Amino acid sequence: MKKTLIAFTLASLFIAGAVQAEDTSTIVDITGSVNGSNTECTLYTNPTLTLSGNIDTLLDEGAKANSPTMLNYSIGSNGDTSCLNKVALKLEASTYDAEGTILANDDHGTTGAMGIGIGVYDADLNPLKINETNITTPTNIGHINLQLVKLKGVEAVEGTVHSSLTLTIIHI
């Protein structure tokens, strides 16, 4: 009888302990990488570019560039194999227009320009679709043309312009 009473007492304590226990969740941040058989390639470019213009002579949205500033880049290999004809550049950014060819002005402060964006153009000075275009080049060097432009249907107001363009290497 004593053994049965001790067994019931211990079982009751375990059950009571389990009922009073609180579950606490936690988040685990997991990072890692997987390397394939691709040669690692590196994109080299100037991280800062300055554009300027007169509001009266700015290019209209959609027109071919007429006096762009070039953003030069080169693609280098970190291994024994060349990256030439094995990679392309993907352009990614926030855009203004439905065509996706104008970088949005991120300067929304009191001194920020309104109705003005940054047009992105190919080597033939035609507008590039920013989030859709992959640029391939027959050499390991190239450039992207950039020019301040007036947006359609919006009054252009002078001020400062700031935008970001991400160039991502993709393997083809």
PDB file of C-alpha atoms in Angstrom:
ATOM      1  CA  MET A   1       0.000   0.000   0.000  1.00  0.00           C
ATOM      2  CA  LYS A   2       2.835   2.358   0.877  1.00  0.00           C
ATOM      3  CA  LYS A   3       4.442   1.686  -2.500  1.00  0.00           C
ATOM      4  CA  THR A   4       1.194   2.416  -4.336  1.00  0.00           C
ATOM      5  CA  LEU A   5       0.748   5.663  -2.396  1.00  0.00           C
ATOM      6  CA  ILE A   6       4.326   6.754  -3.191  1.00  0.00           C
ATOM      7  CA  ALA A   7       3.810   5.901  -6.881  1.00  0.00           C
ATOM      8  CA  PHE A   8       0.597   7.972  -7.047  1.00  0.00           C
ATOM      9  CA  THR A   9       2.275  10.862  -5.232  1.00  0.00           C
ATOM     10  CA  LEU A  10       5.261  10.895  -7.614  1.00  0.00           C
ATOM     11  CA  ALA A  11       2.982  10.621 -10.662  1.00  0.00           C
ATOM     12  CA  SER A  12       0.895  13.512  -9.361  1.00  0.00           C
ATOM     13  CA  LEU A  13       4.019  15.658  -8.887  1.00  0.00           C
ATOM     14  CA  PHE A  14       5.199  14.961 -12.486  1.00  0.00           C
ATOM     15  CA  ILE A  15       1.741  15.779 -13.869  1.00  0.00           C
ATOM     16  CA  ALA A  16       1.512  18.970 -11.796  1.00  0.00           C
ATOM     17  CA  GLY A  17       4.997  19.999 -12.950  1.00  0.00           C
ATOM     18  CA  ALA A  18       4.076  19.428 -16.588  1.00  0.00           C
ATOM     19  CA  VAL A  19       0.852  21.427 -16.217  1.00  0.00           C
ATOM     20  CA  GLN A  20       2.668  24.400 -14.649  1.00  0.00           C
ATOM     21  CA  ALA A  21       5.513  24.474 -17.186  1.00  0.00           C
ATOM     22  CA  GLU A  22       5.427  27.315 -19.730  1.00  0.00           C
ATOM     23  CA  ASP A  23       6.587  26.882 -23.306  1.00  0.00           C
ATOM     24  CA  THR A  24       8.945  29.567 -24.560  1.00  0.00           C
ATOM     25  CA  SER A  25       9.599  29.800 -28.267  1.00  0.00           C
ATOM     26  CA  THR A  26      12.782  31.108 -29.811  1.00  0.00           C
ATOM     27  CA  ILE A  27      13.896  32.105 -33.278  1.00  0.00           C
ATOM     28  CA  VAL A  28      17.010  30.575 -34.747  1.00  0.00           C
ATOM     29  CA  ASP A  29      18.805  32.617 -37.416  1.00  0.00           C
ATOM     30  CA  ILE A  30      20.364  30.216 -39.892  1.00  0.00           C
ATOM     31  CA  THR A  31      22.810  31.337 -42.549  1.00  0.00           C
ATOM     32  CA  GLY A  32      25.026  29.452 -44.917  1.00  0.00           C
ATOM     33  CA  SER A  33      26.132  29.150 -48.498  1.00  0.00           C
ATOM     34  CA  VAL A  34      26.389  26.555 -51.192  1.00  0.00           C
ATOM     35  CA  ASN A  35      29.113  26.849 -53.795  1.00  0.00           C
ATOM     36  CA  GLY A  36      28.652  25.384 -57.229  1.00  0.00           C
ATOM     37  CA  SER A  37      31.154  24.556 -59.891  1.00  0.00           C
ATOM     38  CA  ASN A  38      30.932  28.109 -61.307  1.00  0.00           C
ATOM     39  CA  THR A  39      34.013  30.270 -61.249  1.00  0.00           C
ATOM     40  CA  GLU A  40      33.530  33.180 -58.898  1.00  0.00           C
ATOM     41  CA  CYS A  41      33.296  36.491 -60.721  1.00  0.00           C
ATOM     42  CA  THR A  42      33.553  39.968 -59.291  1.00  0.00           C
ATOM     43  CA  LEU A  43      32.019  43.170 -60.611  1.00  0.00           C
ATOM     44  CA  TYR A  44      34.171  46.277 -60.319  1.00  0.00           C
ATOM     45  CA  THR A  45      32.665  49.752 -60.689  1.00  0.00           C
ATOM     46  CA  ASN A  46      32.740  53.164 -59.101  1.00  0.00           C
ATOM     47  CA  PRO A  47      30.223  53.028 -56.234  1.00  0.00           C
ATOM     48  CA  THR A  48      29.304  56.728 -56.597  1.00  0.00           C
ATOM     49  CA  LEU A  49      28.320  58.724 -59.655  1.00  0.00           C
ATOM     50  CA  THR A  50      27.326  62.404 -59.785  1.00  0.00           C
ATOM     51  CA  LEU A  51      24.847  63.720 -62.337  1.00  0.00           C
ATOM     52  CA  SER A  52      23.872  67.329 -62.900  1.00  0.00           C
ATOM     53  CA  GLY A  53      21.752  69.262 -65.349  1.00  0.00           C
ATOM     54  CA  ASN A  54      19.785  72.409 -66.030  1.00  0.00           C
ATOM     55  CA  ILE A  55      16.051  71.959 -65.518  1.00  0.00           C
ATOM     56  CA  ASP A  56      15.329  73.806 -68.784  1.00  0.00           C
ATOM     57  CA  THR A  57      17.422  71.409 -70.884  1.00  0.00           C
ATOM     58  CA  LEU A  58      16.671  68.064 -69.224  1.00  0.00           C
ATOM     59  CA  LEU A  59      15.813  65.198 -71.537  1.00  0.00           C
ATOM     60  CA  ASP A  60      12.159  64.139 -71.723  1.00  0.00           C
ATOM     61  CA  GLU A  61      11.229  60.697 -70.436  1.00  0.00           C
ATOM     62  CA  GLY A  62      11.382  58.035 -73.160  1.00  0.00           C
ATOM     63  CA  ALA A  63      13.776  59.913 -75.478  1.00  0.00           C
ATOM     64  CA  LYS A  64      17.212  58.607 -76.464  1.00  0.00           C
ATOM     65  CA  ALA A  65      20.009  59.881 -74.246  1.00  0.00           C
ATOM     66  CA  ASN A  66      21.898  62.841 -75.690  1.00  0.00           C
ATOM     67  CA  SER A  67      24.569  63.635 -73.099  1.00  0.00           C
ATOM     68  CA  PRO A  68      24.731  60.741 -70.636  1.00  0.00           C
ATOM     69  CA  THR A  69      27.238  60.033 -67.913  1.00  0.00           C
ATOM     70  CA  MET A  70      28.835  56.605 -68.261  1.00  0.00           C
ATOM     71  CA  LEU A  71      28.969  54.149 -65.393  1.00  0.00           C
ATOM     72  CA  ASN A  72      31.929  51.978 -66.381  1.00  0.00           C
ATOM     73  CA  TYR A  73      32.281  48.438 -65.064  1.00  0.00           C
ATOM     74  CA  SER A  74      34.564  45.464 -65.443  1.00  0.00           C
ATOM     75  CA  ILE A  75      34.061  41.820 -64.594  1.00  0.00           C
ATOM     76  CA  GLY A  76      36.999  39.947 -63.115  1.00  0.00           C
ATOM     77  CA  SER A  77      37.535  36.288 -62.408  1.00  0.00           C
ATOM     78  CA  ASN A  78      38.613  35.034 -58.989  1.00  0.00           C
ATOM     79  CA  GLY A  79      39.806  31.730 -60.385  1.00  0.00           C
ATOM     80  CA  ASP A  80      41.705  30.182 -63.254  1.00  0.00           C
ATOM     81  CA  THR A  81      38.729  30.328 -65.638  1.00  0.00           C
ATOM     82  CA  SER A  82      37.473  33.481 -67.365  1.00  0.00           C
ATOM     83  CA  CYS A  83      33.992  34.804 -66.664  1.00  0.00           C
ATOM     84  CA  LEU A  84      33.702  36.049 -70.237  1.00  0.00           C
ATOM     85  CA  ASN A  85      30.439  34.927 -71.876  1.00  0.00           C
ATOM     86  CA  LYS A  86      29.451  33.073 -68.701  1.00  0.00           C
ATOM     87  CA  VAL A  87      27.798  35.912 -66.778  1.00  0.00           C
ATOM     88  CA  ALA A  88      25.407  38.799 -67.334  1.00  0.00           C
ATOM     89  CA  LEU A  89      24.491  41.840 -65.269  1.00  0.00           C
ATOM     90  CA  LYS A  90      20.978  42.192 -63.904  1.00  0.00           C
ATOM     91  CA  LEU A  91      19.826  45.743 -63.154  1.00  0.00           C
ATOM     92  CA  GLU A  92      17.588  46.177 -60.116  1.00  0.00           C
ATOM     93  CA  ALA A  93      16.107  49.376 -58.675  1.00  0.00           C
ATOM     94  CA  SER A  94      12.988  51.276 -57.738  1.00  0.00           C
ATOM     95  CA  THR A  95      11.556  52.887 -60.886  1.00  0.00           C
ATOM     96  CA  TYR A  96       9.098  55.686 -61.692  1.00  0.00           C
ATOM     97  CA  ASP A  97       7.595  54.866 -65.036  1.00  0.00           C
ATOM     98  CA  ALA A  98       5.437  51.999 -66.247  1.00  0.00           C
ATOM     99  CA  GLU A  99       8.141  51.047 -68.752  1.00  0.00           C
ATOM    100  CA  GLY A 100      10.647  50.670 -65.907  1.00  0.00           C
ATOM    101  CA  THR A 101      13.364  52.775 -67.546  1.00  0.00           C
ATOM    102  CA  ILE A 102      13.653  55.633 -65.009  1.00  0.00           C
ATOM    103  CA  LEU A 103      15.264  55.332 -61.578  1.00  0.00           C
ATOM    104  CA  ALA A 104      13.078  56.863 -58.875  1.00  0.00           C
ATOM    105  CA  ASN A 105      14.351  59.869 -56.942  1.00  0.00           C
ATOM    106  CA  ASP A 106      14.652  58.709 -53.335  1.00  0.00           C
ATOM    107  CA  ASP A 107      15.194  62.257 -52.025  1.00  0.00           C
ATOM    108  CA  HIS A 108      11.771  63.156 -50.640  1.00  0.00           C
ATOM    109  CA  GLY A 109      13.077  65.929 -48.373  1.00  0.00           C
ATOM    110  CA  THR A 110      12.379  69.633 -48.717  1.00  0.00           C
ATOM    111  CA  THR A 111      15.325  70.061 -51.107  1.00  0.00           C
ATOM    112  CA  GLY A 112      14.494  67.013 -53.261  1.00  0.00           C
ATOM    113  CA  ALA A 113      13.717  67.509 -56.953  1.00  0.00           C
ATOM    114  CA  MET A 114      10.218  66.601 -58.125  1.00  0.00           C
ATOM    115  CA  GLY A 115       9.206  65.337 -61.538  1.00  0.00           C
ATOM    116  CA  ILE A 116      12.805  64.327 -62.263  1.00  0.00           C
ATOM    117  CA  GLY A 117      14.364  60.865 -62.405  1.00  0.00           C
ATOM    118  CA  ILE A 118      17.454  59.163 -63.769  1.00  0.00           C
ATOM    119  CA  GLY A 119      17.171  57.494 -67.148  1.00  0.00           C
ATOM    120  CA  VAL A 120      19.173  54.306 -67.725  1.00  0.00           C
ATOM    121  CA  TYR A 121      20.417  53.684 -71.275  1.00  0.00           C
ATOM    122  CA  ASP A 122      22.276  51.026 -73.257  1.00  0.00           C
ATOM    123  CA  ALA A 123      25.404  51.567 -75.355  1.00  0.00           C
ATOM    124  CA  ASP A 124      23.236  52.806 -78.267  1.00  0.00           C
ATOM    125  CA  LEU A 125      21.619  55.383 -75.911  1.00  0.00           C
ATOM    126  CA  ASN A 126      18.231  53.630 -75.928  1.00  0.00           C
ATOM    127  CA  PRO A 127      16.296  53.329 -72.620  1.00  0.00           C
ATOM    128  CA  LEU A 128      16.901  50.098 -70.693  1.00  0.00           C
ATOM    129  CA  LYS A 129      14.163  48.281 -68.762  1.00  0.00           C
ATOM    130  CA  ILE A 130      15.725  48.278 -65.331  1.00  0.00           C
ATOM    131  CA  ASN A 131      14.228  45.262 -63.562  1.00  0.00           C
ATOM    132  CA  GLU A 132      13.946  43.144 -66.716  1.00  0.00           C
ATOM    133  CA  THR A 133      17.217  43.669 -68.580  1.00  0.00           C
ATOM    134  CA  ASN A 134      20.236  41.392 -68.348  1.00  0.00           C
ATOM    135  CA  ILE A 135      23.321  42.944 -69.896  1.00  0.00           C
ATOM    136  CA  THR A 136      25.807  40.678 -71.607  1.00  0.00           C
ATOM    137  CA  THR A 137      29.061  41.959 -73.017  1.00  0.00           C
ATOM    138  CA  PRO A 138      31.557  40.415 -75.457  1.00  0.00           C
ATOM    139  CA  THR A 139      34.442  41.693 -73.304  1.00  0.00           C
ATOM    140  CA  ASN A 140      35.068  41.933 -69.587  1.00  0.00           C
ATOM    141  CA  ILE A 141      34.444  45.704 -69.610  1.00  0.00           C
ATOM    142  CA  GLY A 142      31.389  47.783 -70.436  1.00  0.00           C
ATOM    143  CA  HIS A 143      29.292  50.734 -69.387  1.00  0.00           C
ATOM    144  CA  ILE A 144      25.745  51.817 -68.637  1.00  0.00           C
ATOM    145  CA  ASN A 145      24.597  55.324 -69.562  1.00  0.00           C
ATOM    146  CA  LEU A 146      22.719  57.486 -67.057  1.00  0.00           C
ATOM    147  CA  GLN A 147      21.060  60.863 -67.574  1.00  0.00           C
ATOM    148  CA  LEU A 148      18.667  63.094 -65.621  1.00  0.00           C
ATOM    149  CA  VAL A 149      15.228  63.245 -67.257  1.00  0.00           C
ATOM    150  CA  LYS A 150      11.911  65.056 -66.833  1.00  0.00           C
ATOM    151  CA  LEU A 151       8.967  62.771 -66.119  1.00  0.00           C
ATOM    152  CA  LYS A 152       5.887  62.838 -68.355  1.00  0.00           C
ATOM    153  CA  GLY A 153       2.827  64.554 -66.929  1.00  0.00           C
ATOM    154  CA  VAL A 154       4.600  65.918 -63.858  1.00  0.00           C
ATOM    155  CA  GLU A 155       5.922  69.437 -63.323  1.00  0.00           C
ATOM    156  CA  ALA A 156       9.706  69.372 -62.964  1.00  0.00           C
ATOM    157  CA  VAL A 157      10.940  71.195 -59.859  1.00  0.00           C
ATOM    158  CA  GLU A 158      14.660  71.699 -59.300  1.00  0.00           C
ATOM    159  CA  GLY A 159      16.381  70.127 -56.345  1.00  0.00           C
ATOM    160  CA  THR A 160      18.569  67.226 -55.331  1.00  0.00           C
ATOM    161  CA  VAL A 161      18.296  63.735 -56.786  1.00  0.00           C
ATOM    162  CA  HIS A 162      19.352  60.493 -55.141  1.00  0.00           C
ATOM    163  CA  SER A 163      18.845  56.953 -56.359  1.00  0.00           C
ATOM    164  CA  SER A 164      20.404  53.504 -56.155  1.00  0.00           C
ATOM    165  CA  LEU A 165      20.991  50.933 -58.858  1.00  0.00           C
ATOM    166  CA  THR A 166      21.989  47.383 -57.984  1.00  0.00           C
ATOM    167  CA  LEU A 167      24.118  45.498 -60.505  1.00  0.00           C
ATOM    168  CA  THR A 168      23.956  41.770 -59.822  1.00  0.00           C
ATOM    169  CA  ILE A 169      26.089  39.153 -61.548  1.00  0.00           C
ATOM    170  CA  ILE A 170      24.043  36.215 -62.815  1.00  0.00           C
ATOM    171  CA  HIS A 171      25.481  33.073 -64.392  1.00  0.00           C
ATOM    172  CA  ILE A 172      24.163  32.264 -67.859  1.00  0.00           C
TER     173      ILE A 172
END
